[in-house]
Structures are given as structure tokens and as C-alpha cells.
Amino acid sequence: MTTAARLRPFGTTIFTEMSALALRTGAINLGQGFPDTDGPGEIVDAVTAAMRSGEANQYAPLAGVPALRAAIAAHQRRCYGLEVDPDDGVQVTFGATEGIAATMLGLLEPGDEVVVLEPFYDSYAATIAMAGATRRLVTLRPPDFALDLDELARAAAGPRVRMLLLNSPHNPTGRVLERAELAGIARACVEHDLVAVTDEVYEHLVFDGEHVPLATLPGMAERTLTISSAGKSFSFTGWKIGWCSGPPRLVAAVSAAKQFLSFAGGTPFQHAVAVALDDAERHVVPLCATLQAGRDRLCDGLRAAGFGVCVPQGGYFLNADLAPLGVSDADDWCRELPARAGVVAIPAQAFYADPDAGRTLVRFAFCKRPEVIDEALARLSAR
Ligand SMILES: Cc1ncc(COP(=O)(O)O)c(C=O)c1O
């Protein structure tokens, strides 16, 4: 089968359709996850300074500029006690999105299987398919989206399973996996000799609980490739500076694929993200407080409007249940919502392989200014 044929089921995603609809209709876009307030001015100044220096406007090295690789290694040590080699253990990518694609292309063989928690971020299914591999799904179910460790152990046990792909804090549910869940995942990875790939782009956006990287668990550092990105931590989603870090043999496989995807890019942005990461804790504390206030505002307003609300512990999104409103299909409801109420949201079905799972759930982004959330709530209440 050609790659195009393998990718056909993923087509133009509902996210692209809904964002286009938001632009066309002028609806408030609570569909796509991007903040409507820029990140810190001093980080923007660092981009300008890098551009003006006359030394940061050409190709970066394939692995990324040394200052950023050093900042990533220092961040992993400072925040989590993880030792990463800035020369052989880091690959800078064009956002986490390219990191995910290069990981799948670099580490998977056709016919391999990957354990994935569903609902999942949409690029996982497409990039696993690009690599000619297939998914073994473990489903997180509303309202609490708890992980069933027995189901996970069964999924990890197949003879062709090579990788486990994990996302915590999780998009779209907002779950932050607990230590006991991570310990069960680590057990399965060690028992079945799996490579673990962790998507931690929301690592600093946790409101309840704490983010524990899987790589910090016993026996996991040597088998875990950690993916993250500056977009969410510093509110610059358009800069697309991401990275993979971990054991050199895993990072080398990612680099091998990445060199033929984009080679290297965004040199001045890489320098600015190095500056941002060196001071990450100072930048993320106020951002996290603002996002938590946005979460609470949207949760309270949706509850008052009659929606069921699954309260997220981290990230940009919450899921609301339409069943209490008497709605049986979130996909139809979301497609009509821009015209009816001037709001865009995403049906959770888009994140599940099984179209019946999450049929009445809708994902809303709360990474918006309070007045935007209030206006969306007013429109949703009057729908
Ligand atoms: C779970 C998850 N992974 C990866 C990404 C992509 O990150 P980036 O913008 O750095 O490519 C997103 C963006 O929404 C996401 O939610």
C-alpha cells in the first residue's frame, strides 16, 4: 500500500475544517488549541536580538543550535533530575509535531505495533500509518478517563508490539497520569522490552497533581524518548520549536528521519527558546495560573448552562458532555454550532478510533482571554 493510501482515512482533519469555518463565519474558535495572548515580551526580544546578531539567520546544525541543546539538557536535569547528553541525546525539531513524525519514521518498521491511549492527538494515528505500523488502543473513558492497567498490560503483550506512545498531560482529556499509572506503564514496557515515547508538550501546564516524566521511573531512562515543545510552555505555538531527548541510540534514529523532513530550521527562534528554557520556571508560573483561571471559568459557565463537565488537571482543553442537554451526537452538534451560536468546538469522536466512543463529548479550549470565554459562554447559553 502506498503511504498516500495508508493516510487516506486521516484526510483533512476536522480541526482544519473547523478552524476554516471559524474564520469564514467569525465564530469564536474554542476548537484549536492556541492562546490569544502572546508569550513574554523578553522572549520575543531574544528572537529579534538573534536575528540582528548576524549569526543566527542561516541553517542550524541538524541536532539544533548548541545553546538550545544545552538549555534542554539543563532543563531536564533541573526540573526532573534526568541526565541528557546535549550533544548526542537531543534533537531539535519543527515543533513536537515533526518530532512525533520523525520518531515514528525513524524507530518503527512496517508491521510493528504501537500501544496508544485513546482518545489521542490526531498526528499519532497518521504518523504511525506513515511508518507502515499499526495501533493497539487502550481506551480512556469519561467522566474520569482513568487508565485500565489490565487493558494496557494486554495491549503491550503482542509479539509485534515495539513501542508505547504516551501523552501526559493528555490532549484531549486534560488528564495528568498518576505515579501508580506510570508505574504500571513502566512495568509493561520493561516486561515486553518496549521503547516508550512520551509526548510532554503540556509538561508545565498542570493545575492539579504533578507532571512525572515516564523516563524518571526505574528502568525507563534507557528506553524512553521524551518529546516536548516551546509552543505551549511559553505561548508561542506558531514558532514550532520542539525537541526529542533521551538515549543517543533513540535520538539518532529520530535524527536520521528528521534530516530528510526539514533538516533544520527556525535558527533565531531556537536561540530565543534557549533563553526561555533557562528561565522556564519563572515564565510558566503566571501562565499556569492564568490557564487555571480560564479552566475554572469555562467549567463553571458550562455547568451553569447545563453541560456535563469533565474537569481537566492540565493542558489547554476540557471535555463537556452534551447528554444532559438531550444531544446524542456531538459531531452534528459541533458542525451546526458556528452558524447557530457563533462558537467552534471539536467533537471528541475525532480523537477516538471507535466513532461510538465519546459520541456525546465535545472538546473546548480554555487558553483564551476571560472576555472571550465569557462571550462564548453567553452564546452557548443562548444557543
Ligand atoms: C498532545 C500534543 N502533542 C503535540 C502537539 C504539537 O505540538 P507543536 O505545536 O509543538 O508541534 C500538540 C498541539 O496541539 C498536542 O496537543
CSV table of C-alpha atoms in Angstrom, one decimal, residues 2-366:
chain,number,residue,atom,x,y,z
A,2,THR,CA,1.3,3.5,-0.8
A,3,THR,CA,1.8,6.0,2.0
A,4,ALA,CA,-0.9,8.2,0.5
A,5,ALA,CA,-3.4,5.2,0.6
A,6,ARG,CA,-2.5,4.5,4.2
A,7,LEU,CA,-3.1,8.1,5.1
A,8,ARG,CA,-6.4,8.5,3.2
A,9,PRO,CA,-8.5,7.7,6.3
A,10,PHE,CA,-7.0,10.6,8.1
A,11,GLY,CA,-7.7,13.1,5.2
A,12,THR,CA,-8.3,16.7,6.0
A,13,THR,CA,-8.9,16.7,9.7
A,14,ILE,CA,-11.9,18.1,11.4
A,15,PHE,CA,-9.5,20.6,13.1
A,16,THR,CA,-8.6,22.1,9.8
A,17,GLU,CA,-12.3,22.2,8.7
A,18,MET,CA,-13.5,23.7,12.0
A,19,SER,CA,-10.7,26.4,12.0
A,20,ALA,CA,-11.6,27.3,8.4
A,21,LEU,CA,-15.3,27.5,9.5
A,22,ALA,CA,-14.4,29.8,12.4
A,23,LEU,CA,-12.5,32.2,10.0
A,24,ARG,CA,-15.4,32.1,7.5
A,25,THR,CA,-18.2,32.7,10.0
A,26,GLY,CA,-16.3,34.9,12.5
A,27,ALA,CA,-17.2,32.4,15.2
A,28,ILE,CA,-15.2,32.2,18.5
A,29,ASN,CA,-12.7,29.4,18.0
A,30,LEU,CA,-12.6,27.2,21.1
A,31,GLY,CA,-11.6,24.3,18.8
A,32,GLN,CA,-8.0,24.7,18.0
A,33,GLY,CA,-5.5,25.0,20.9
A,34,PHE,CA,-3.7,28.3,20.7
A,35,PRO,CA,-3.6,31.1,23.2
A,36,ASP,CA,-5.0,34.5,22.2
A,37,THR,CA,-2.3,36.3,24.2
A,38,ASP,CA,1.4,36.3,23.2
A,39,GLY,CA,4.1,34.9,25.5
A,40,PRO,CA,6.6,37.1,27.3
A,41,GLY,CA,8.0,40.2,25.5
A,42,GLU,CA,11.5,39.4,26.6
A,43,ILE,CA,11.5,36.1,24.7
A,44,VAL,CA,10.3,38.0,21.6
A,45,ASP,CA,13.2,40.4,22.1
A,46,ALA,CA,15.5,37.4,22.2
A,47,VAL,CA,14.4,36.4,18.7
A,48,THR,CA,14.9,40.0,17.4
A,49,ALA,CA,18.4,40.1,19.0
A,50,ALA,CA,19.3,36.7,17.5
A,51,MET,CA,18.1,37.9,14.0
A,52,ARG,CA,20.1,41.2,14.4
A,53,SER,CA,23.2,39.5,15.6
A,54,GLY,CA,24.0,38.4,12.1
A,55,GLU,CA,24.9,35.0,13.3
A,56,ALA,CA,21.6,33.2,13.6
A,57,ASN,CA,19.9,33.5,10.2
A,58,GLN,CA,21.4,30.5,8.4
A,59,TYR,CA,20.9,26.8,8.7
A,60,ALA,CA,21.2,25.5,12.3
A,61,PRO,CA,23.1,22.2,12.8
A,62,LEU,CA,20.8,19.2,12.2
A,63,ALA,CA,20.7,18.5,16.0
A,64,GLY,CA,19.8,22.1,16.8
A,65,VAL,CA,21.9,25.1,17.9
A,66,PRO,CA,24.3,24.2,20.8
A,67,ALA,CA,22.7,26.8,23.1
A,68,LEU,CA,19.3,25.2,22.8
A,69,ARG,CA,20.6,21.7,23.2
A,70,ALA,CA,22.4,22.8,26.4
A,71,ALA,CA,19.3,24.5,27.7
A,72,ILE,CA,17.2,21.4,27.0
A,73,ALA,CA,19.7,19.2,28.9
A,74,ALA,CA,19.8,21.7,31.8
A,75,HIS,CA,16.0,21.9,31.9
A,76,GLN,CA,15.7,18.1,32.1
A,77,ARG,CA,18.3,17.9,34.9
A,78,ARG,CA,16.8,20.9,36.9
A,79,CYS,CA,13.1,20.0,36.6
A,80,TYR,CA,13.3,16.2,36.7
A,81,GLY,CA,16.8,15.0,37.6
A,82,LEU,CA,17.2,13.4,34.2
A,83,GLU,CA,20.7,13.3,32.7
A,84,VAL,CA,20.6,14.0,28.9
A,85,ASP,CA,23.7,14.4,26.7
A,86,PRO,CA,23.4,17.8,24.9
A,87,ASP,CA,25.5,16.5,22.0
A,88,ASP,CA,24.1,13.0,21.4
A,89,GLY,CA,20.9,13.0,23.4
A,90,VAL,CA,18.9,15.9,22.0
A,91,GLN,CA,17.3,16.5,18.6
A,92,VAL,CA,15.6,19.9,18.0
A,93,THR,CA,12.5,19.6,15.7
A,94,PHE,CA,9.9,21.7,13.9
A,95,GLY,CA,7.5,21.6,16.8
A,96,ALA,CA,6.6,18.4,18.6
A,97,THR,CA,4.6,17.5,15.5
A,98,GLU,CA,7.8,16.9,13.5
A,99,GLY,CA,9.4,15.2,16.5
A,100,ILE,CA,6.5,12.7,16.6
A,101,ALA,CA,6.6,12.1,12.8
A,102,ALA,CA,10.4,11.6,12.8
A,103,THR,CA,10.2,9.3,15.8
A,104,MET,CA,7.7,7.0,14.1
A,105,LEU,CA,9.6,7.0,10.8
A,106,GLY,CA,12.9,6.5,12.5
A,107,LEU,CA,12.0,3.9,15.1
A,108,LEU,CA,9.2,1.8,13.5
A,109,GLU,CA,9.4,-0.9,10.9
A,110,PRO,CA,6.4,-1.8,8.7
A,111,GLY,CA,4.2,-4.3,10.6
A,112,ASP,CA,5.3,-3.1,14.0
A,113,GLU,CA,2.6,-2.3,16.6
A,114,VAL,CA,2.3,0.7,18.9
A,115,VAL,CA,0.3,0.9,22.1
A,116,VAL,CA,-1.5,4.2,22.2
A,117,LEU,CA,-4.0,5.6,24.7
A,118,GLU,CA,-7.2,6.8,23.0
A,119,PRO,CA,-8.6,9.4,22.7
A,120,PHE,CA,-5.3,10.6,21.1
A,121,TYR,CA,-3.8,13.6,19.4
A,122,ASP,CA,-4.5,13.3,15.7
A,123,SER,CA,-1.0,13.1,14.4
A,124,TYR,CA,-0.3,9.8,16.2
A,125,ALA,CA,-2.6,7.8,14.0
A,126,ALA,CA,-1.4,9.4,10.8
A,127,THR,CA,2.4,9.1,11.6
A,128,ILE,CA,2.1,5.5,12.8
A,129,ALA,CA,0.4,4.8,9.5
A,130,MET,CA,3.1,6.7,7.5
A,131,ALA,CA,5.6,4.3,9.1
A,132,GLY,CA,3.6,1.3,8.0
A,133,ALA,CA,2.9,0.3,11.6
A,134,THR,CA,-0.5,-0.1,13.4
A,135,ARG,CA,-2.0,0.9,16.7
A,136,ARG,CA,-3.1,-1.2,19.7
A,137,LEU,CA,-5.5,1.1,21.6
A,138,VAL,CA,-6.2,1.4,25.3
A,139,THR,CA,-9.3,3.5,25.9
A,140,LEU,CA,-9.7,6.2,28.5
A,141,ARG,CA,-13.4,6.6,29.2
A,142,PRO,CA,-15.3,9.6,30.6
A,143,PRO,CA,-16.0,11.0,33.1
A,144,ASP,CA,-12.6,10.5,34.8
A,145,PHE,CA,-10.6,9.0,31.9
A,146,ALA,CA,-8.9,6.5,34.2
A,147,LEU,CA,-6.3,4.2,32.7
A,148,ASP,CA,-7.2,0.5,33.0
A,149,LEU,CA,-3.8,-1.1,33.7
A,150,ASP,CA,-5.0,-4.6,32.9
A,151,GLU,CA,-6.1,-3.4,29.5
A,152,LEU,CA,-2.8,-1.8,29.0
A,153,ALA,CA,-0.9,-4.9,30.0
A,154,ARG,CA,-2.9,-7.0,27.5
A,155,ALA,CA,-2.2,-4.4,24.7
A,156,ALA,CA,1.5,-4.4,25.4
A,157,ALA,CA,1.8,-8.2,25.3
A,158,GLY,CA,1.6,-8.8,21.5
A,159,PRO,CA,4.6,-10.3,19.6
A,160,ARG,CA,4.7,-7.4,17.2
A,161,VAL,CA,4.4,-4.6,19.8
A,162,ARG,CA,7.5,-2.5,19.6
A,163,MET,CA,6.6,0.9,21.1
A,164,LEU,CA,4.3,2.5,23.7
A,165,LEU,CA,3.3,6.1,22.9
A,166,LEU,CA,2.2,8.1,25.9
A,167,ASN,CA,0.8,11.7,26.3
A,168,SER,CA,0.6,13.2,29.7
A,169,PRO,CA,-0.7,15.9,30.5
A,170,HIS,CA,-3.1,14.5,27.9
A,171,ASN,CA,-4.8,16.1,25.0
A,172,PRO,CA,-7.8,15.9,24.6
A,173,THR,CA,-8.9,14.8,28.2
A,174,GLY,CA,-6.6,17.0,30.3
A,175,ARG,CA,-5.7,14.0,32.4
A,176,VAL,CA,-2.3,14.1,34.2
A,177,LEU,CA,-1.3,10.4,34.8
A,178,GLU,CA,-0.6,9.5,38.4
A,179,ARG,CA,2.6,7.7,39.7
A,180,ALA,CA,0.7,4.4,40.1
A,181,GLU,CA,-0.5,4.5,36.5
A,182,LEU,CA,3.0,5.4,35.3
A,183,ALA,CA,4.5,2.6,37.3
A,184,GLY,CA,2.1,0.1,35.6
A,185,ILE,CA,3.1,1.5,32.2
A,186,ALA,CA,6.8,1.3,33.1
A,187,ARG,CA,6.3,-2.4,34.2
A,188,ALA,CA,4.7,-3.2,30.8
A,189,CYS,CA,7.5,-1.5,28.9
A,190,VAL,CA,10.2,-3.3,30.8
A,191,GLU,CA,8.5,-6.7,30.7
A,192,HIS,CA,7.9,-6.6,26.9
A,193,ASP,CA,11.1,-4.6,26.1
A,194,LEU,CA,9.2,-1.7,24.5
A,195,VAL,CA,10.5,1.6,23.5
A,196,ALA,CA,8.5,4.3,25.3
A,197,VAL,CA,7.8,7.6,23.5
A,198,THR,CA,6.3,10.3,25.7
A,199,ASP,CA,4.6,13.5,24.4
A,200,GLU,CA,5.0,16.0,27.2
A,201,VAL,CA,4.2,19.3,25.4
A,202,TYR,CA,1.9,20.3,28.3
A,203,GLU,CA,4.6,19.4,30.9
A,204,HIS,CA,4.4,22.8,32.6
A,205,LEU,CA,0.7,23.3,32.4
A,206,VAL,CA,-0.5,21.3,35.3
A,207,PHE,CA,-3.2,22.6,37.7
A,208,ASP,CA,-3.9,19.6,39.9
A,209,GLY,CA,-1.3,16.9,40.7
A,210,GLU,CA,2.2,16.9,39.3
A,211,HIS,CA,3.8,16.0,36.0
A,212,VAL,CA,6.1,13.0,36.3
A,213,PRO,CA,8.1,12.1,33.2
A,214,LEU,CA,7.9,8.4,32.5
A,215,ALA,CA,11.7,8.5,31.9
A,216,THR,CA,12.2,9.2,35.7
A,217,LEU,CA,10.8,5.8,36.7
A,218,PRO,CA,13.2,2.9,37.4
A,219,GLY,CA,14.4,1.2,34.3
A,220,MET,CA,12.8,3.8,31.9
A,221,ALA,CA,15.5,6.4,31.1
A,222,GLU,CA,17.4,3.9,28.9
A,223,ARG,CA,14.2,3.1,26.8
A,224,THR,CA,12.3,6.4,26.8
A,225,LEU,CA,12.4,9.1,24.1
A,226,THR,CA,10.8,12.3,25.5
A,227,ILE,CA,9.2,14.8,23.2
A,228,SER,CA,8.3,18.4,24.2
A,229,SER,CA,8.0,21.8,22.6
A,230,ALA,CA,8.2,25.5,23.4
A,231,GLY,CA,4.8,26.3,21.9
A,232,LYS,CA,2.6,25.5,25.0
A,233,SER,CA,5.1,26.3,27.7
A,234,PHE,CA,5.7,29.9,26.5
A,235,SER,CA,2.6,30.6,24.5
A,236,PHE,CA,4.4,30.8,21.1
A,237,THR,CA,2.6,28.0,19.3
A,238,GLY,CA,3.4,29.5,15.9
A,239,TRP,CA,7.2,29.3,16.4
A,240,LYS,CA,7.2,25.5,16.2
A,241,ILE,CA,10.3,24.7,18.1
A,242,GLY,CA,10.2,21.3,19.6
A,243,TRP,CA,12.7,18.6,20.7
A,244,CYS,CA,13.2,15.0,21.4
A,245,SER,CA,15.6,13.9,24.2
A,246,GLY,CA,16.8,10.6,25.6
A,247,PRO,CA,19.3,7.8,24.9
A,248,PRO,CA,21.6,8.5,22.0
A,249,ARG,CA,20.6,5.4,20.0
A,250,LEU,CA,16.9,6.5,20.0
A,251,VAL,CA,17.8,10.1,19.2
A,252,ALA,CA,20.0,9.0,16.3
A,253,ALA,CA,17.0,7.2,14.8
A,254,VAL,CA,14.9,10.4,15.0
A,255,SER,CA,17.7,12.5,13.5
A,256,ALA,CA,18.1,10.1,10.6
A,257,ALA,CA,14.4,10.6,9.7
A,258,LYS,CA,14.3,14.3,10.5
A,259,GLN,CA,17.2,15.3,8.3
A,260,PHE,CA,15.1,14.4,5.2
A,261,LEU,CA,11.9,16.0,6.5
A,262,SER,CA,13.1,19.6,7.2
A,263,PHE,CA,16.8,19.2,8.0
A,264,ALA,CA,16.9,22.2,10.3
A,265,GLY,CA,15.0,25.4,10.7
A,266,GLY,CA,13.9,28.4,12.8
A,267,THR,CA,17.5,29.3,13.9
A,268,PRO,CA,16.7,32.6,15.6
A,269,PHE,CA,13.7,31.0,17.3
A,270,GLN,CA,15.9,28.2,18.6
A,271,HIS,CA,18.2,30.9,20.2
A,272,ALA,CA,15.2,32.6,21.9
A,273,VAL,CA,13.8,29.3,23.2
A,274,ALA,CA,17.2,28.6,24.8
A,275,VAL,CA,16.9,31.9,26.7
A,276,ALA,CA,13.2,31.0,27.6
A,277,LEU,CA,14.1,27.5,28.8
A,278,ASP,CA,16.9,28.7,31.0
A,279,ASP,CA,14.3,30.7,32.9
A,280,ALA,CA,11.3,28.3,32.4
A,281,GLU,CA,10.1,28.2,35.9
A,282,ARG,CA,9.7,32.0,36.1
A,283,HIS,CA,7.7,32.1,32.8
A,284,VAL,CA,5.4,29.1,33.4
A,285,VAL,CA,4.1,30.0,36.9
A,286,PRO,CA,2.0,33.0,35.8
A,287,LEU,CA,0.9,31.2,32.6
A,288,CYS,CA,-0.3,28.2,34.6
A,289,ALA,CA,-2.3,30.4,37.0
A,290,THR,CA,-3.9,32.2,34.1
A,291,LEU,CA,-4.8,29.0,32.4
A,292,GLN,CA,-6.2,27.5,35.6
A,293,ALA,CA,-8.5,30.6,35.9
A,294,GLY,CA,-9.6,30.0,32.3
A,295,ARG,CA,-10.3,26.4,33.0
A,296,ASP,CA,-12.4,27.2,36.1
A,297,ARG,CA,-14.3,30.0,34.3
A,298,LEU,CA,-15.2,27.7,31.4
A,299,CYS,CA,-16.0,24.7,33.7
A,300,ASP,CA,-18.3,26.9,35.9
A,301,GLY,CA,-20.0,28.6,32.9
A,302,LEU,CA,-20.6,25.3,31.0
A,303,ARG,CA,-22.0,23.7,34.2
A,304,ALA,CA,-24.4,26.6,34.7
A,305,ALA,CA,-25.5,26.2,31.0
A,306,GLY,CA,-26.5,22.6,31.7
A,307,PHE,CA,-23.5,20.7,30.2
A,308,GLY,CA,-21.8,17.8,32.0
A,309,VAL,CA,-18.2,18.8,32.6
A,310,CYS,CA,-15.1,16.6,32.9
A,311,VAL,CA,-12.6,18.8,34.9
A,312,PRO,CA,-9.1,18.6,33.4
A,313,GLN,CA,-6.0,18.5,35.6
A,314,GLY,CA,-3.7,20.2,33.0
A,315,GLY,CA,-3.3,21.4,29.4
A,316,TYR,CA,-5.4,23.6,27.2
A,317,PHE,CA,-8.7,21.7,26.9
A,318,LEU,CA,-11.8,20.4,28.7
A,319,ASN,CA,-14.4,17.9,27.6
A,320,ALA,CA,-18.1,18.7,28.1
A,321,ASP,CA,-20.9,16.1,27.8
A,322,LEU,CA,-23.9,17.0,25.8
A,323,ALA,CA,-26.1,14.1,27.1
A,324,PRO,CA,-27.6,16.2,29.9
A,325,LEU,CA,-28.8,18.7,27.1
A,326,GLY,CA,-30.5,15.8,25.3
A,327,VAL,CA,-28.0,15.8,22.4
A,328,SER,CA,-27.0,12.4,21.2
A,329,ASP,CA,-24.3,13.2,18.5
A,330,ALA,CA,-21.6,15.7,19.2
A,331,ASP,CA,-20.3,15.7,15.6
A,332,ASP,CA,-23.7,17.0,14.2
A,333,TRP,CA,-23.9,19.5,17.1
A,334,CYS,CA,-20.4,20.9,16.5
A,335,ARG,CA,-20.9,21.2,12.8
A,336,GLU,CA,-24.0,23.3,13.4
A,337,LEU,CA,-22.7,25.3,16.3
A,338,PRO,CA,-20.8,28.1,14.3
A,339,ALA,CA,-24.0,29.0,12.4
A,340,ARG,CA,-26.3,28.5,15.4
A,341,ALA,CA,-24.2,30.1,18.2
A,342,GLY,CA,-21.1,31.6,16.7
A,343,VAL,CA,-18.7,29.2,18.5
A,344,VAL,CA,-16.4,26.5,17.2
A,345,ALA,CA,-15.7,23.3,19.3
A,346,ILE,CA,-14.4,19.9,18.4
A,347,PRO,CA,-16.4,16.6,18.8
A,348,ALA,CA,-14.4,14.2,20.9
A,349,GLN,CA,-15.1,11.4,18.3
A,350,ALA,CA,-12.3,13.0,16.3
A,351,PHE,CA,-9.9,11.6,18.9
A,352,TYR,CA,-11.2,8.1,19.1
A,353,ALA,CA,-10.8,5.3,16.5
A,354,ASP,CA,-14.2,4.0,17.6
A,355,PRO,CA,-16.8,6.5,16.4
A,356,ASP,CA,-19.2,5.4,19.2
A,357,ALA,CA,-16.7,6.3,21.9
A,358,GLY,CA,-17.1,9.8,23.2
A,359,ARG,CA,-20.2,10.3,21.0
A,360,THR,CA,-21.7,13.0,23.2
A,361,LEU,CA,-18.5,14.7,24.2
A,362,VAL,CA,-17.2,18.0,23.0
A,363,ARG,CA,-13.7,19.4,23.5
A,364,PHE,CA,-13.4,23.1,24.3
A,365,ALA,CA,-10.1,25.1,24.5
A,366,PHE,CA,-9.9,27.4,27.6
